[in-house]
CSV table of C-alpha atoms and ligand atoms in Angstrom, one decimal:
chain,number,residue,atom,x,y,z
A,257,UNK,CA,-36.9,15.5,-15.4
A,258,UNK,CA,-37.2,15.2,-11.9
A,259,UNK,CA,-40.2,13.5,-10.1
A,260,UNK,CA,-42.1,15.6,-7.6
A,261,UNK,CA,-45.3,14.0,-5.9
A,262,UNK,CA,-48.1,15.5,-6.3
A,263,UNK,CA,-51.3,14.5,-4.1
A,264,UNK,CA,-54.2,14.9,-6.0
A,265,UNK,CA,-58.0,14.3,-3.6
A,266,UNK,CA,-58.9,10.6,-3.3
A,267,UNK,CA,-62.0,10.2,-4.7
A,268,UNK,CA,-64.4,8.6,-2.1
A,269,UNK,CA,-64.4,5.6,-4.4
A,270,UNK,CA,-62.0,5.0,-6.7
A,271,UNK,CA,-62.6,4.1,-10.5
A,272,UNK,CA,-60.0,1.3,-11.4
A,273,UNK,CA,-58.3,0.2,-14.1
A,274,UNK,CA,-56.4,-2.9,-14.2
A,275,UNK,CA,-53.8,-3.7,-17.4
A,276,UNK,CA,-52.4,-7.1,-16.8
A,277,UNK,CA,-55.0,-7.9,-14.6
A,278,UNK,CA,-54.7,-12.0,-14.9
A,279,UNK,CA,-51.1,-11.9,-14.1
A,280,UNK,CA,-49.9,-12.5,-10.9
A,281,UNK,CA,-49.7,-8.4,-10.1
A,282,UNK,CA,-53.2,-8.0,-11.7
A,283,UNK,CA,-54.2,-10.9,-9.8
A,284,UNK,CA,-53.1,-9.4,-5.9
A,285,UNK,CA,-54.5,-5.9,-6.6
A,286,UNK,CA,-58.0,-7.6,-7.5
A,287,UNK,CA,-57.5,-9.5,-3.8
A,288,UNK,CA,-57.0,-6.4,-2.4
A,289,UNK,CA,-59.4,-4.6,-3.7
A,290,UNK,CA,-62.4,-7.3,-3.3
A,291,UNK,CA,-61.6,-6.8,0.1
A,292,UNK,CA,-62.7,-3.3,0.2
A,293,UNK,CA,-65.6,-2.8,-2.1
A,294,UNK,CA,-66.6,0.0,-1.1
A,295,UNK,CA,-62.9,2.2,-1.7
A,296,UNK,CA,-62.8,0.9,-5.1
A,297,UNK,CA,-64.8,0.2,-8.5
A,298,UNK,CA,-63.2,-1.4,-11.3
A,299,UNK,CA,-63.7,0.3,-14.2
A,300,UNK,CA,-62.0,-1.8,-17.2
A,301,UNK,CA,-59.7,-5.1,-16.8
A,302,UNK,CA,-57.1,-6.4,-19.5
A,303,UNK,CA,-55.1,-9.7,-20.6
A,304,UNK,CA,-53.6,-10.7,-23.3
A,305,UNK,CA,-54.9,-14.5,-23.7
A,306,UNK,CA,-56.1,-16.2,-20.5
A,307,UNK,CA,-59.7,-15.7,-21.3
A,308,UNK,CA,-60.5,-18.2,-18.6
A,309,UNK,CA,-59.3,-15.6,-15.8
A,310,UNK,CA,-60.8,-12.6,-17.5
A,311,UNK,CA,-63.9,-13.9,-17.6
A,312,UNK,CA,-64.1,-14.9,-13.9
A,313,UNK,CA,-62.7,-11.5,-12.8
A,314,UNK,CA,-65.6,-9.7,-14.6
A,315,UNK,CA,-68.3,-11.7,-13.5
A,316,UNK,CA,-66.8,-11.2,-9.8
A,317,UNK,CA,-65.8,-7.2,-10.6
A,318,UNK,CA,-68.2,-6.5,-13.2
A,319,UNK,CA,-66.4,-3.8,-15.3
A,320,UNK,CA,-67.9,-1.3,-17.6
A,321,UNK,CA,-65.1,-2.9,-20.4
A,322,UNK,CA,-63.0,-6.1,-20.8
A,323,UNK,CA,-60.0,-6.2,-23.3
A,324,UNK,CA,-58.3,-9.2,-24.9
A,325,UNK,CA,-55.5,-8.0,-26.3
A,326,UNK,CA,-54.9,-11.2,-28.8
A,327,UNK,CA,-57.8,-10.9,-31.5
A,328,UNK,CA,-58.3,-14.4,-31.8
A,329,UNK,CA,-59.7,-14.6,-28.5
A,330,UNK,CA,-62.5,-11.8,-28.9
A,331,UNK,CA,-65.3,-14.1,-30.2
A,332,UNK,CA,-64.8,-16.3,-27.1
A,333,UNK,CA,-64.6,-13.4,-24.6
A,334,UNK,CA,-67.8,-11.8,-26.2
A,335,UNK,CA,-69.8,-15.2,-25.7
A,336,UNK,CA,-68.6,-15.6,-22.4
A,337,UNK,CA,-69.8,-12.4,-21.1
A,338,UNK,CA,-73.0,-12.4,-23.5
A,339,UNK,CA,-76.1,-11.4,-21.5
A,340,UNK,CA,-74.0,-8.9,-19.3
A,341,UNK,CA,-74.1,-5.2,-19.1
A,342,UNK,CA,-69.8,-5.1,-20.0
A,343,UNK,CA,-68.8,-4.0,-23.0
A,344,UNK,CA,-65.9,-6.5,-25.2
A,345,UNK,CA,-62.7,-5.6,-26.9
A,346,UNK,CA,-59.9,-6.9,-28.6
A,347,UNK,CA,-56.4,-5.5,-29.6
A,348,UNK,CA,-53.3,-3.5,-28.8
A,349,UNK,CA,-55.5,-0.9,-29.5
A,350,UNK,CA,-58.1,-1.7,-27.6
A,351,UNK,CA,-55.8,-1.9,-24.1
A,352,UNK,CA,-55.2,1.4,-25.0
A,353,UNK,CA,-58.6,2.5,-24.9
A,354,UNK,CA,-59.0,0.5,-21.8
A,355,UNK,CA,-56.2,3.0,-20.1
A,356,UNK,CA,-58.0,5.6,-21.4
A,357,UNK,CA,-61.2,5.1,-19.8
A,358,UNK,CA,-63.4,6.9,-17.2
A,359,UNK,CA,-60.8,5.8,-14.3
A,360,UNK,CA,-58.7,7.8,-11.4
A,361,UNK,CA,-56.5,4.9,-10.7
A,362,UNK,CA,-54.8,2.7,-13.1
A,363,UNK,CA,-52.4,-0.3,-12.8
A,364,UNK,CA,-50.0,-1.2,-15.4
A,365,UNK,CA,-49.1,-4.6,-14.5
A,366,UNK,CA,-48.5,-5.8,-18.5
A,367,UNK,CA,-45.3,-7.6,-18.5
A,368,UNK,CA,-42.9,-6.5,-21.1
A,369,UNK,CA,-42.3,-3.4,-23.5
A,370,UNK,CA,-46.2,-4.1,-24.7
A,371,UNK,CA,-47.2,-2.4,-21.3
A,372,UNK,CA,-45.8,0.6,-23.0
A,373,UNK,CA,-49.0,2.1,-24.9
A,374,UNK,CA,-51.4,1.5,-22.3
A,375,UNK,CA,-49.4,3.3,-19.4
A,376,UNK,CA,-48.4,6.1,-21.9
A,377,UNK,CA,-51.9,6.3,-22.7
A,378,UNK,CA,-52.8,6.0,-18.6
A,379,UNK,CA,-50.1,9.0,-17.6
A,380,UNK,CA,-51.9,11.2,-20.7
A,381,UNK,CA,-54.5,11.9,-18.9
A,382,UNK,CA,-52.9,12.9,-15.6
A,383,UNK,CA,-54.5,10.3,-13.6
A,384,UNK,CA,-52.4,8.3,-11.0
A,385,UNK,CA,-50.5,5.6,-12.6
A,386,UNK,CA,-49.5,2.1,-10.2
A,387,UNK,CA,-46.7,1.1,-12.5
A,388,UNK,CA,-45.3,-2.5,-12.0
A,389,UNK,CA,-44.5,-2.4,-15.5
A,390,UNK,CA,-41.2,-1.4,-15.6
A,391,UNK,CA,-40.4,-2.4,-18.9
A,392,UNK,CA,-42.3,1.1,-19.8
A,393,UNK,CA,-39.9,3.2,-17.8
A,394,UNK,CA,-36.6,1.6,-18.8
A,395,UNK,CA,-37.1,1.9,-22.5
A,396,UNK,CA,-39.2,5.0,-22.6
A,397,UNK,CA,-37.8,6.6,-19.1
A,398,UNK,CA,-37.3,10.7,-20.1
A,399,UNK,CA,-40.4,10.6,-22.4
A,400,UNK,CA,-42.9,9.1,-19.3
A,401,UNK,CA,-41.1,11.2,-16.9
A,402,UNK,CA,-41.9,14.4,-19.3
A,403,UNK,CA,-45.6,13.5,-20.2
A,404,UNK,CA,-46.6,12.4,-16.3
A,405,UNK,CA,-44.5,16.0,-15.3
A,406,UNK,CA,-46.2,17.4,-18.2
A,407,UNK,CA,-50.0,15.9,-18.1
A,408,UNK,CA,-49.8,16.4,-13.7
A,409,UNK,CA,-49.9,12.4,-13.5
A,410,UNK,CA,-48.9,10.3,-10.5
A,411,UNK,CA,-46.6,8.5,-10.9
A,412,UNK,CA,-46.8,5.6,-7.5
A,413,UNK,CA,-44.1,2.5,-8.2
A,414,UNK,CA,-45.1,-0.7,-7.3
A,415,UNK,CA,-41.7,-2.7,-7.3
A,416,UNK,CA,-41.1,-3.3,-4.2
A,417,UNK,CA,-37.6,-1.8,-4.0
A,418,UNK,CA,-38.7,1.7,-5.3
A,419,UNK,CA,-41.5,1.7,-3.6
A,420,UNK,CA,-39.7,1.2,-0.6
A,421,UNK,CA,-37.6,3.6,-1.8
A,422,UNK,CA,-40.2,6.1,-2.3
A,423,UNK,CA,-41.6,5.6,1.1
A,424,UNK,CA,-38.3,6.7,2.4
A,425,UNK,CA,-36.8,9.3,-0.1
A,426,UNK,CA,-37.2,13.0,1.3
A,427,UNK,CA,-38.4,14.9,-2.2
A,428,UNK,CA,-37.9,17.8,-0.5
A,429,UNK,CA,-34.4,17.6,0.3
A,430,UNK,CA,-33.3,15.3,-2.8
A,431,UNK,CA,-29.7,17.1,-2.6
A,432,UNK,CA,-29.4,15.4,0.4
A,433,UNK,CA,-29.8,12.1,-0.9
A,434,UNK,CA,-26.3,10.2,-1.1
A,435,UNK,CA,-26.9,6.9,-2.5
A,436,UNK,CA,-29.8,4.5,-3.4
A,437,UNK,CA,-29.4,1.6,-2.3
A,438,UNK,CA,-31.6,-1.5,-3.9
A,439,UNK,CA,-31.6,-4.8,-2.4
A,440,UNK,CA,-31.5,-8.1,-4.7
A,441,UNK,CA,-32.7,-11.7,-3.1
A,442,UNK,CA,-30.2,-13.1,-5.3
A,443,UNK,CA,-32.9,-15.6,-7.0
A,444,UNK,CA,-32.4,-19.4,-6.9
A,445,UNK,CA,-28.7,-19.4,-8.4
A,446,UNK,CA,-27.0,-17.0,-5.9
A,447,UNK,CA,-25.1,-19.8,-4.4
A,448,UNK,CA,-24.7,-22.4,-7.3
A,449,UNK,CA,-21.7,-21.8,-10.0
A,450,UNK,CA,-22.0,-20.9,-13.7
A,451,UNK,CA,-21.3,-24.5,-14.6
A,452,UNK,CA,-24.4,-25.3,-12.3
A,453,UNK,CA,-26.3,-23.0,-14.2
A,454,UNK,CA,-25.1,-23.6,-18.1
A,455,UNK,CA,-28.2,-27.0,-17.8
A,456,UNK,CA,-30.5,-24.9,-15.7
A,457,UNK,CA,-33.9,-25.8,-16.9
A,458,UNK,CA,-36.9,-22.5,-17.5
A,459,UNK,CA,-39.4,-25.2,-15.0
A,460,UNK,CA,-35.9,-25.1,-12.1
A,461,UNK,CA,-34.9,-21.3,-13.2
A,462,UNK,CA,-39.1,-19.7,-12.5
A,463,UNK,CA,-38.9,-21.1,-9.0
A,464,UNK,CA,-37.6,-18.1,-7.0
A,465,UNK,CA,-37.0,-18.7,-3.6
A,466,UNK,CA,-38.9,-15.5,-1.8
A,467,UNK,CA,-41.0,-14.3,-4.2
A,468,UNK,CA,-43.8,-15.8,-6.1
A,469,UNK,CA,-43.8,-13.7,-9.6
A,470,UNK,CA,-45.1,-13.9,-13.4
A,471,UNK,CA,-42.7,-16.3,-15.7
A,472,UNK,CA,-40.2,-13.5,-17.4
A,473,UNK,CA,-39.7,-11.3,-14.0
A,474,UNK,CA,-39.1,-14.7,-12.7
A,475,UNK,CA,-36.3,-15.6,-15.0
A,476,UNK,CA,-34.9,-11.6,-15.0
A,477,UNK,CA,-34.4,-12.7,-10.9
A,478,UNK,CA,-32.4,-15.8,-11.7
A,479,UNK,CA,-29.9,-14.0,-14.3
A,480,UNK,CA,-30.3,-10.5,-12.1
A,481,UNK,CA,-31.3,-9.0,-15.2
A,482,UNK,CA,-34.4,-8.1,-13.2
A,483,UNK,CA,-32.0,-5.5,-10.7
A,484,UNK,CA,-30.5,-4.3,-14.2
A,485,UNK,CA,-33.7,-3.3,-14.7
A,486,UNK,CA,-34.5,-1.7,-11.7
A,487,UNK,CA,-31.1,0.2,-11.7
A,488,UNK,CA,-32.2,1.6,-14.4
A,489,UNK,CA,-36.2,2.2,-13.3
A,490,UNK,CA,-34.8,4.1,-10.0
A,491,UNK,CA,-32.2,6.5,-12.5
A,492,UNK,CA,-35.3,7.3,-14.4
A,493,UNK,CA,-37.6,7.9,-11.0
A,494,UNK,CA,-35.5,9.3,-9.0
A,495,UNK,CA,-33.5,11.2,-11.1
A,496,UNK,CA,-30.7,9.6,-10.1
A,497,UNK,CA,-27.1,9.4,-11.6
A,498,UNK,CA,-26.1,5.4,-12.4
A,499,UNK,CA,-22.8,6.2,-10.1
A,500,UNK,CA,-25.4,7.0,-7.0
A,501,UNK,CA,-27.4,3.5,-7.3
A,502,UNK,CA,-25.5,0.6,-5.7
A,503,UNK,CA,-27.2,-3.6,-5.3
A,504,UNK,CA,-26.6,-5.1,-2.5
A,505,UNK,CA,-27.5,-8.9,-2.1
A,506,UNK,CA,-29.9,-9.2,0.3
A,507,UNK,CA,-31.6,-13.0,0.2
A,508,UNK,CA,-34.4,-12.8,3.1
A,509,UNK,CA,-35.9,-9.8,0.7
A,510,UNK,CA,-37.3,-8.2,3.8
A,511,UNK,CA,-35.2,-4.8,3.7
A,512,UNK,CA,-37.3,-4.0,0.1
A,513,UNK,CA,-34.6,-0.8,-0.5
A,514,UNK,CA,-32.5,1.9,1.0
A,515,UNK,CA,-31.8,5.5,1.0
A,516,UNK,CA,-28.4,6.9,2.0
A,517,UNK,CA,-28.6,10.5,3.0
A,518,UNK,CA,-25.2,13.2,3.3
A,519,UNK,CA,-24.9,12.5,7.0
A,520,UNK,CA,-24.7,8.9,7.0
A,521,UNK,CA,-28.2,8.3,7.9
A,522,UNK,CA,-29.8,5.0,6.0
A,523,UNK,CA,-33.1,4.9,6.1
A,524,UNK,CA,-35.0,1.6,4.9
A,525,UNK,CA,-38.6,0.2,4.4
A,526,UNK,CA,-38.8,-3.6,5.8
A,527,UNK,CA,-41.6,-5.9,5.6
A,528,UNK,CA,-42.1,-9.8,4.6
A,529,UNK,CA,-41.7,-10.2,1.4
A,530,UNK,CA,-45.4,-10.1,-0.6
A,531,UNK,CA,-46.3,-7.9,-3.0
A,532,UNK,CA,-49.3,-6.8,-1.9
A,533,UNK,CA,-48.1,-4.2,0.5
A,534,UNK,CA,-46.2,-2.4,-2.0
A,535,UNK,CA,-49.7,-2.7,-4.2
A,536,UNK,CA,-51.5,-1.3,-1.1
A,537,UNK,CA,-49.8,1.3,-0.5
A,538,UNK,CA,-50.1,2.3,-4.1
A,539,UNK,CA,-54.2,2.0,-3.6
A,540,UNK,CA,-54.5,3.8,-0.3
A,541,UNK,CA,-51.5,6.7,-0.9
A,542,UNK,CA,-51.3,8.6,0.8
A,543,UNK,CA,-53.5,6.3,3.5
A,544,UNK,CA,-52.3,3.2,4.4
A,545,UNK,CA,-54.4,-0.2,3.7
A,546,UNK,CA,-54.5,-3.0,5.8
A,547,UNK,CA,-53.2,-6.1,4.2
A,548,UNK,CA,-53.2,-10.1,4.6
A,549,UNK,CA,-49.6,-9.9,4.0
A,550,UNK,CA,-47.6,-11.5,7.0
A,551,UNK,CA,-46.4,-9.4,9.9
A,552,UNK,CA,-42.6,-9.2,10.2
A,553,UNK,CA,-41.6,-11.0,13.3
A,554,UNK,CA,-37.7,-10.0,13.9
A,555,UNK,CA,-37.0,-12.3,16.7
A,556,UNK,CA,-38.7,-15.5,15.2
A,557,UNK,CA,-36.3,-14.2,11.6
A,558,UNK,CA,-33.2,-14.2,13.9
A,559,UNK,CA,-30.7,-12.6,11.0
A,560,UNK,CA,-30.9,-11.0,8.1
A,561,UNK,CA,-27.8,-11.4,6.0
A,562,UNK,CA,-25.5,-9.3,2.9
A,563,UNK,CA,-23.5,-9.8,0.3
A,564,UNK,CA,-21.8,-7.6,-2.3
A,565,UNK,CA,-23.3,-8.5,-6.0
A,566,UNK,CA,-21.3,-10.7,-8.1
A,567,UNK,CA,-20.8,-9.2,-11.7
A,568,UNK,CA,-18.8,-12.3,-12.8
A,569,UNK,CA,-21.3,-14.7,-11.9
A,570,UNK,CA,-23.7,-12.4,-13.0
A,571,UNK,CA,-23.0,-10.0,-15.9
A,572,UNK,CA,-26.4,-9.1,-16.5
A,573,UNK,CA,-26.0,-6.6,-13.5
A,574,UNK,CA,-22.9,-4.5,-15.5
A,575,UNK,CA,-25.1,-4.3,-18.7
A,576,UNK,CA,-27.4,-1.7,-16.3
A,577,UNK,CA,-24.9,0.8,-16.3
A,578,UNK,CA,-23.6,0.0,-19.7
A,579,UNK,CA,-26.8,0.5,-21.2
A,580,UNK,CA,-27.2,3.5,-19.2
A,581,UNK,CA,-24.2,5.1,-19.9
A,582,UNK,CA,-25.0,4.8,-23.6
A,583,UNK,CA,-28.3,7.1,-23.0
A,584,UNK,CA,-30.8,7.2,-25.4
A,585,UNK,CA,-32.0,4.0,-26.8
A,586,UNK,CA,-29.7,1.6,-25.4
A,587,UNK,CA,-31.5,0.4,-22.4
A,588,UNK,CA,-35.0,0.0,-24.7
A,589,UNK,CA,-32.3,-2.2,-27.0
A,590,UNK,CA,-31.3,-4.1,-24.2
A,591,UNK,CA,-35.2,-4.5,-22.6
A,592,UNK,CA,-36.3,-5.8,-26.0
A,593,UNK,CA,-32.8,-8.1,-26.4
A,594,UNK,CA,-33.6,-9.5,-23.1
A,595,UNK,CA,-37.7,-10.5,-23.4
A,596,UNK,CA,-36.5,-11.8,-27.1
A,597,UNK,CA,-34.0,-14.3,-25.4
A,598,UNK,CA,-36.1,-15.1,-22.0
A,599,UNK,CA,-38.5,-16.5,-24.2
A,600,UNK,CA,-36.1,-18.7,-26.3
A,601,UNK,CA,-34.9,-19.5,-22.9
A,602,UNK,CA,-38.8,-20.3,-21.6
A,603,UNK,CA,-39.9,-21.9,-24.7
A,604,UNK,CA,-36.4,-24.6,-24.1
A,605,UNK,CA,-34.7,-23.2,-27.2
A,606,UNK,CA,-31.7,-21.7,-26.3
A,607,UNK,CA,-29.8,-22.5,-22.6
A,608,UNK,CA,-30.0,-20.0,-19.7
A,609,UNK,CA,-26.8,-18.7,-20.0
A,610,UNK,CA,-27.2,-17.4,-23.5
A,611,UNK,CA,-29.8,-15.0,-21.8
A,612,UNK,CA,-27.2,-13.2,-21.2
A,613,UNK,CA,-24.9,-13.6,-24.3
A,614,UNK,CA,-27.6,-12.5,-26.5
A,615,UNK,CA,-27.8,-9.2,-23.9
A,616,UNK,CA,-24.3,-8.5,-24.5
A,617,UNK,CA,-24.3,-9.2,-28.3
A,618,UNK,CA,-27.4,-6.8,-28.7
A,619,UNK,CA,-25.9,-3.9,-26.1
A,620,UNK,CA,-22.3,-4.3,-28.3
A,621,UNK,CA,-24.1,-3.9,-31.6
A,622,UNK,CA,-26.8,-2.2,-31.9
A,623,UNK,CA,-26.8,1.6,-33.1
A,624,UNK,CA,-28.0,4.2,-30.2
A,625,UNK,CA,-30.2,7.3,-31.6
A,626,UNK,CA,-31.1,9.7,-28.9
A,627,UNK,CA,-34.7,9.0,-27.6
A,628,UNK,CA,-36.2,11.6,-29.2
A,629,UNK,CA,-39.9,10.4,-30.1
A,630,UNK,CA,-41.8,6.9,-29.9
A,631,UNK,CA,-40.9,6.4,-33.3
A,632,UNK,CA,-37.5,6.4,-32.7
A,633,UNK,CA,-38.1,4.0,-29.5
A,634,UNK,CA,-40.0,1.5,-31.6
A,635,UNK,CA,-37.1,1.4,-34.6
A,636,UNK,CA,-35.0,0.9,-32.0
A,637,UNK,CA,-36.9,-2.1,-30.1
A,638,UNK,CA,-37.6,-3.8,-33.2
A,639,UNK,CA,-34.0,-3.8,-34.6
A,640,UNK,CA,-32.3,-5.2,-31.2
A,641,UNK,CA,-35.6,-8.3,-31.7
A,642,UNK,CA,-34.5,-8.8,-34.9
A,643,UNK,CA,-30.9,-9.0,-33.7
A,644,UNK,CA,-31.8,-11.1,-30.7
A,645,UNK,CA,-33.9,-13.6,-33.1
A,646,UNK,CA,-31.0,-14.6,-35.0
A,647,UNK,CA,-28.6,-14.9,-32.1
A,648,UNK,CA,-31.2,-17.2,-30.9
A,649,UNK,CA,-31.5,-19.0,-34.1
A,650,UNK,CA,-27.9,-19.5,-34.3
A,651,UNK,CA,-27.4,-20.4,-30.6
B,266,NAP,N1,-45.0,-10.4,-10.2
B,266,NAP,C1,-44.4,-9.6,-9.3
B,266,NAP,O1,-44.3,-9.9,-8.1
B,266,NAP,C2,-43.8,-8.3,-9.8
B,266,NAP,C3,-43.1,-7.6,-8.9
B,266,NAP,C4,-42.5,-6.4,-9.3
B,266,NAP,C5,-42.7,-5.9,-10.6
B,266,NAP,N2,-43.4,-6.7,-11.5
B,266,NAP,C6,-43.5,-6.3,-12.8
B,266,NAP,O2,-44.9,-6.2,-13.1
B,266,NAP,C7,-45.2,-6.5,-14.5
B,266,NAP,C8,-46.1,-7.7,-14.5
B,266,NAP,O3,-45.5,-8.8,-13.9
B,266,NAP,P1,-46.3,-10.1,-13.6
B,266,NAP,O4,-45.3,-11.0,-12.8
B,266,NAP,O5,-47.6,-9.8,-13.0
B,266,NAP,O6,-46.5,-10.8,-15.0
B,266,NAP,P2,-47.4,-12.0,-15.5
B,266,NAP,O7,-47.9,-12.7,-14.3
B,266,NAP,O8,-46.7,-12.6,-16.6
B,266,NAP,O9,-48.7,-11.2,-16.1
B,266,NAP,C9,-48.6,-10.3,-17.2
B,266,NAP,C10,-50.0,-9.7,-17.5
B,266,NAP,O10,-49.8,-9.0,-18.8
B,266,NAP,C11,-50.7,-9.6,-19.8
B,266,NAP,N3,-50.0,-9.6,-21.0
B,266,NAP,C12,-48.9,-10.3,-21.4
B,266,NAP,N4,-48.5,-10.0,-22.7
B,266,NAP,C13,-49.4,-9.0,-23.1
B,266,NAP,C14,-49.5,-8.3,-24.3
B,266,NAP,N5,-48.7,-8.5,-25.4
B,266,NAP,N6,-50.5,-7.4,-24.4
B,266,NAP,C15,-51.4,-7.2,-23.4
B,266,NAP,N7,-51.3,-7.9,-22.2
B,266,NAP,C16,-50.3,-8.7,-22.1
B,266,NAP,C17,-50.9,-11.0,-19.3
B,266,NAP,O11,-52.1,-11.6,-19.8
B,266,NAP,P3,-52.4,-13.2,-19.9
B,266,NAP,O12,-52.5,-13.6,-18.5
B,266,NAP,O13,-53.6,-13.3,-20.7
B,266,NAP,O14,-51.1,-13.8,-20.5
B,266,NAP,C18,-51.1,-10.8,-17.8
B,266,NAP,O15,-52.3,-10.2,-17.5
B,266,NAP,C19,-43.8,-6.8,-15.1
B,266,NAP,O16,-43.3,-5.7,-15.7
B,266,NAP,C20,-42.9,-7.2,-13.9
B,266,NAP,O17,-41.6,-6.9,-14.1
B,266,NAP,C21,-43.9,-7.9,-11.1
């Protein structure tokens, strides 16, 4: 299925809805868009626990609908926002109806494979879809690229390496596109050695050194499992084969991606590194937004430095491909492996390199169906947990 952007007419206002929106992506699209009122109107906000936050974006947004996705939080939410004129709700089923509601514009910033309902539910209705949550397009990838082709949705990445990508890839001419090339900061291990990182502790292993992220995207930086990821986001998006997407190492994250065309011709999209120009440009396309991101100064940066990926420091960047070149359910097996064992690794209770033995175990083992159906994605998902659980257990 191959992606083809479609402009549909910017409403005057837009109507906004915001899944994830007390994490740290949820979080900078509610800066930008309290910064232009009158351009946007949220419409429904979502989280899973942090009440606190929720509470204080609606009373500062005031949405027609506010979701808590964990029940046991519903009778708080409802008596924090008694006396308003927004309506409550609680659930997984509930976030869904929140990326169903009356909105042009939605952002799927839920972290994880949980995002997947709400942005399937978003791209249903043809609306244009800001997916950060790339967990949704890794496990589910043909199916969301069928239902947005199908349903007329936009599709606008928010990662900052597709969209930079997307700002430079000419749809028009994709058989002119050589080579994607995505650019990896490296996270805070890219210089230490694997017997450095075998006592890495989750408090050391969330502090990346460019970016400033949610707690599991975090820890996918520092085992790379975050550019698996997004190898296999950009095959999805760009209807890319595996063998055309290359990482380079890149640790001043200002070159956010590449495109190589036929005739040698790179073409990249620079900028300092904060996500809230990739989120911009996913508010305003196909306008630009101004943003209080920082202005790239060249001279006062001085150099910008490359290095070829290490696979043996880092195998979580091999599983990509091998996941990939399984097809089908693999890569949802290896999504689900992964958030299983980053929070073992979060929650202290297994070491940060089995992060990535657990990975390997699950991609080796598990049995790939061809993604035919949801049904078959969710069988799939919870078997690789399962999996993961015990290799965690037995650690
Ligand atoms: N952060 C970045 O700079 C960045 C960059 C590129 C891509 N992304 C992608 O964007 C997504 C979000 O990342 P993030 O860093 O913003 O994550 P985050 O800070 O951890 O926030 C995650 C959001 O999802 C909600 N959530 C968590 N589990 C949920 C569940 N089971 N059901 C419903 N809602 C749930 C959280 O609610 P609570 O706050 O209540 O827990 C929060 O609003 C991820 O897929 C990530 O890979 C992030």
């Amino acid at each position: 299925m191959v992606y083809a952007l479609k402009q549909k007419p910017i409403p005057a206002r837009r109507r906004v809805a915001i899944l994830g929106s007390t994490g740290s992506v949820g979080c900078q699209t509610i800066d930008l868009i309290s910064r232009a009122p009158e351009k946007y109107e949220v419409v429904a906000l979502t989280a899973n626990k942090n009440i606190k936050l929720l509470v204080e974006q609606a009373r500062l947004l005031n949405p027609e609908f506010v979701v808590v996705a964990d029940e046991s939080q519903y009778q708080a939410l409802k008596d924090a926002l008694a006396g308003t004129n927004i309506a409550v709700a609680a659930g997984a089923a509930a976030v869904v109806e929140a990326a169903e509601s009356d909105s042009d514009w939605v952002m799927s910033a839920i972290v994880g494979a949980a995002g997947l309902p709400g942005t399937l539910a978003a791209a249903k209705r043809g609306v244009t879809v800001a997916f950060a949550n790339k967990e949704t397009l890794v496990c589910a990838g043909p199916l969301m690229m069928k239902l947005v082709a199908e349903a007329g949705a936009q599709l606008l990445p928010v990662d900052s390496e597709h969209n930079a990508i997307w700002q430079v890839f000419d749809f028009e001419r994709r058989e002119a596109v050589a080579r994607l090339i995505l650019t990896a900061s490296g996270g805070p291990f890219r210089t230490k050695t694997r017997d450095y990182m075998v006592h890495v502790t989750p408090e050391e292993a969330v502090k990346h050194p460019v970016w400033s992220m949610g707690a599991k995207i975090s820890i996918d930086s520092a085992t790379l499992m975050n550019k698996a990821l997004e190898v296999s986001e950009a095959h999805f998006l760009f209807a890319m084969p595996p063998e055309k997407i290359d990482v380079i190492m890149h640790p001043q994250s200002i070159i956010h991606s590449m495109v190589e065309y036929e005739d040698g011709s790179v073409l990249a999209q620079m900028g300092t590194p904060d996500m809230r120009t990739p989120i911009g440009y996913t508010l305003a396309w196909p306008e630009r937004m101004a943003t209080p991101a920082a202005k790239l100064d060249l001279a006062k940066l001085g150099q910008m430095t490359f290095e070829a990926p290490d696979s043996t420091k880092f195998p979580a960047l091999r599983f990509a491909g091998e996941a990939m070149n399984k097809g089908g359910t693999a890569p949802a097996a290896l999504n689900a492996a992964n958030e299983v064992a980053v929070a073992a690794f979060l929650d202290h209770k297994i070491g940060f390199l089995d992060i990535e033995r657990i990975n390997e175990a699950v991609l080796n083992k598990v049995d790939v169906s061809p993604l035919t159906d949801l049904g078959v994605l969710h069988e799939a998902d919870a078997a690789a947990r399962a999996y993961a659980a015990e290799l965690t257990a037995k650690k």
